mmCIF file of C-alpha atoms in Angstrom:
data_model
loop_
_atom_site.group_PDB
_atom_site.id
_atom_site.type_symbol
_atom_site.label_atom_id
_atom_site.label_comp_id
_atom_site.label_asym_id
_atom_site.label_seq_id
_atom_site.Cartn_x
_atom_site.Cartn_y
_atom_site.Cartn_z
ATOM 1 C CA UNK A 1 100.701 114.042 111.421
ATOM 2 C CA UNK A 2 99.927 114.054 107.857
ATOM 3 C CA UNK A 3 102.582 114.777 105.720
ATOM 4 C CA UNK A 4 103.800 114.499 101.990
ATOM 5 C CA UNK A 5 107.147 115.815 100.881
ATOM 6 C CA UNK A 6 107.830 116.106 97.108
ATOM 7 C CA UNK A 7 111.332 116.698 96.115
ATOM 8 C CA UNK A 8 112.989 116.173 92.207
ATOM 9 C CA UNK A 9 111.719 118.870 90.696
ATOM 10 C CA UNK A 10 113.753 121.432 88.265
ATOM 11 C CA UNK A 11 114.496 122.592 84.588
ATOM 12 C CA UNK A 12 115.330 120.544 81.854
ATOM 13 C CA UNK A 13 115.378 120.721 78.228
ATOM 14 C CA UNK A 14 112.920 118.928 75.970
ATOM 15 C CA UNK A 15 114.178 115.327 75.897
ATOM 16 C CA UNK A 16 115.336 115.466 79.655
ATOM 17 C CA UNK A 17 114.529 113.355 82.519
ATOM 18 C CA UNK A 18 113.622 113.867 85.517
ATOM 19 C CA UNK A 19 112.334 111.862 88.845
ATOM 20 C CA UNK A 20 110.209 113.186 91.637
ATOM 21 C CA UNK A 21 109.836 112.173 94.839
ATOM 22 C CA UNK A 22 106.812 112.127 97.553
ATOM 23 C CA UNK A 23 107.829 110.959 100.774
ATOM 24 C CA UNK A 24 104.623 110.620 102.863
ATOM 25 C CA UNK A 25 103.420 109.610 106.322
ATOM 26 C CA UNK A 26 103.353 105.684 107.191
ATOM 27 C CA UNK A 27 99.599 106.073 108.194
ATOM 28 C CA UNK A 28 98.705 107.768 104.430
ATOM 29 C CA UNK A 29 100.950 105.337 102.789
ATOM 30 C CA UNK A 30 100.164 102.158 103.834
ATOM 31 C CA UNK A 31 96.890 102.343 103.100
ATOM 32 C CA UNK A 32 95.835 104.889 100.439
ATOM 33 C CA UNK A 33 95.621 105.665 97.126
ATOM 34 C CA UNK A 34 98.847 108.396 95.977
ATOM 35 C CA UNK A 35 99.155 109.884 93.037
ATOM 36 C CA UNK A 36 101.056 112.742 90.862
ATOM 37 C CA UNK A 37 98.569 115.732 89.704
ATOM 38 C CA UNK A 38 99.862 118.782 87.721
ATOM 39 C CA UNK A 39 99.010 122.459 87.106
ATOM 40 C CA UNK A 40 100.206 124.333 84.267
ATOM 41 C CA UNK A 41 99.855 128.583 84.371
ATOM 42 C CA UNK A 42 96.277 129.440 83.166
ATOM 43 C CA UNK A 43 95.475 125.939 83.164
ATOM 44 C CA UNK A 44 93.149 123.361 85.359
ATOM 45 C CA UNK A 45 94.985 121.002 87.362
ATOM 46 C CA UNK A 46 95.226 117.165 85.670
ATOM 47 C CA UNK A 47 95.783 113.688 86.968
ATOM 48 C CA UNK A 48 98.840 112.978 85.638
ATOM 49 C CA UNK A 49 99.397 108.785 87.086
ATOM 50 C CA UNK A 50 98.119 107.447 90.308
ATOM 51 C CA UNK A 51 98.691 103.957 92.336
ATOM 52 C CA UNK A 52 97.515 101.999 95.240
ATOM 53 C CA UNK A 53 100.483 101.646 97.788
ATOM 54 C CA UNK A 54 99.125 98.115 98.722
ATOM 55 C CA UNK A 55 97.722 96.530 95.262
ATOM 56 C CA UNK A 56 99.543 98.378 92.733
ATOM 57 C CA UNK A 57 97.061 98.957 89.975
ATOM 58 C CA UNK A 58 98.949 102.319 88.199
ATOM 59 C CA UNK A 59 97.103 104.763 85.895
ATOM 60 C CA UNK A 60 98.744 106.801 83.716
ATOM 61 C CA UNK A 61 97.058 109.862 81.941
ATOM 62 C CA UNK A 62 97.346 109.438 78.468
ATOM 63 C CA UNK A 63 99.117 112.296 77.721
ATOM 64 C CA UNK A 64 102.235 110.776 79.650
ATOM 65 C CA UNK A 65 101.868 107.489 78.543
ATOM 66 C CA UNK A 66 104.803 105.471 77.205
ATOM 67 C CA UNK A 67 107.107 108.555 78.729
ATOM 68 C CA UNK A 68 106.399 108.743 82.522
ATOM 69 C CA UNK A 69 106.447 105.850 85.161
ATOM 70 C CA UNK A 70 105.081 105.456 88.819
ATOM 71 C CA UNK A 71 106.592 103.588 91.303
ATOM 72 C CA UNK A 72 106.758 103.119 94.572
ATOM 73 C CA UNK A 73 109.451 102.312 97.766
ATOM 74 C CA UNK A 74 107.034 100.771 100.152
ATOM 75 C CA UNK A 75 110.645 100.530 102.249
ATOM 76 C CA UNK A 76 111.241 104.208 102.695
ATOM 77 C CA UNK A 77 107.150 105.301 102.444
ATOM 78 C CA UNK A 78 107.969 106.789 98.910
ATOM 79 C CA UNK A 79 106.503 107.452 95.557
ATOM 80 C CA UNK A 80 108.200 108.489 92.474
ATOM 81 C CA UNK A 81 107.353 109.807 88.830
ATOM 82 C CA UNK A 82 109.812 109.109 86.637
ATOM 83 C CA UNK A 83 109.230 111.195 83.497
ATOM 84 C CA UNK A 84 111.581 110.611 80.077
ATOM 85 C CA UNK A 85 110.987 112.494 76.714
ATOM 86 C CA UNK A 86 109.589 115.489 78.588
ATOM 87 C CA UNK A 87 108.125 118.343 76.820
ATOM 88 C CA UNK A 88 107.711 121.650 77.121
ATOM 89 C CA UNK A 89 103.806 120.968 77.819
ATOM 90 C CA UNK A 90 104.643 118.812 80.579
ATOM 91 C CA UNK A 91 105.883 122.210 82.391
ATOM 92 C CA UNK A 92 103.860 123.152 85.332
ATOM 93 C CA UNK A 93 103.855 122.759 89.610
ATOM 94 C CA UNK A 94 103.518 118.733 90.169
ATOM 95 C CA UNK A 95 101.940 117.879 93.562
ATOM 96 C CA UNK A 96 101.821 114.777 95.310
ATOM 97 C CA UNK A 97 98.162 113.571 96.677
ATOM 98 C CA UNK A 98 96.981 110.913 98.461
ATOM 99 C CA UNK A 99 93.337 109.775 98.804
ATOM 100 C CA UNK A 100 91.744 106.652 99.993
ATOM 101 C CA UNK A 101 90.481 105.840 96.561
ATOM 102 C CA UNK A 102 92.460 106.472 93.381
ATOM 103 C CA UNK A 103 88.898 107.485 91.448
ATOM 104 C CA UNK A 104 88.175 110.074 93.882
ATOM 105 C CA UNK A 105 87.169 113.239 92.119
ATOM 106 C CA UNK A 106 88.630 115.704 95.091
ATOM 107 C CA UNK A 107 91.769 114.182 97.098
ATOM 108 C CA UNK A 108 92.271 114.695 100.267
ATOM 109 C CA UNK A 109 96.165 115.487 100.881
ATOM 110 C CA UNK A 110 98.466 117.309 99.379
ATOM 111 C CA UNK A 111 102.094 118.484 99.412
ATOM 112 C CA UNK A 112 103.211 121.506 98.733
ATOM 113 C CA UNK A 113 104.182 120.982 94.660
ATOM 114 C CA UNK A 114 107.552 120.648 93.053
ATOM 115 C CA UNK A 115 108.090 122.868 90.268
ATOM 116 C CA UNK A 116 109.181 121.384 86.594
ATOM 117 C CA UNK A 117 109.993 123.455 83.795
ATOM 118 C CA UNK A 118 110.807 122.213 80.212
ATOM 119 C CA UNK A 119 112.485 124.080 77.906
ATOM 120 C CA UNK A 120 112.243 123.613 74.140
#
């Protein structure tokens, strides 16, 4: 069964840090692209960083660059966004997807979303 699991999420204030978790399925994992999307209220849903579990080769949206980090536990099937300096824009539901290719317009799975709020 297909599965991702995001956990971390919660409300900070601007400055905060936070890390989120994805815990997905050995079959997805080992051989997909995963990645961290976002959707703010109102707004359209963004790539926010995405990696290949094998290779590596992270993306970062440039609107989280230099604050937010991907990285990966290939030991306990896991991905993680760790995200410094937040602010308030960076407030929205973050899901965890996974694809077989990172430049895939429309990913496949999905998790259910964590929800991060920023306060200023």
């Amino acid at each position: 069964q297909v599965q991702l699991v995001e956990s971390g999420g919660g409300s900070v204030q601007a400055g905060g840090s936070l890390t989120l978790s994805c815990a997905a399925s050995a079959l997805i994992y080992n051989n997909y692209c995963m990645g961290w999307f976002r959707q703010a209220p109102g707004k359209e849903r963004e790539r926010v960083a995405t990696i290949y579990t094998g290779i590596g080769r992270p993306y970062l949206a440039d609107s989280v660059k230099g604050r937010f980090t991907i990285s990966q536990d290939n030991a306990k099937n896991t991905l993680y966004l760790q995200m410094y300096s937040l602010k308030p824009e960076d407030t929205g539901m973050y899901y965890c997807a996974a694809d077989p290719r990172c430049t895939s317009t429309n990913f496949g799975y999905w998790g259910q979303g964590t929800q991060v709020t920023v306060s200023s």
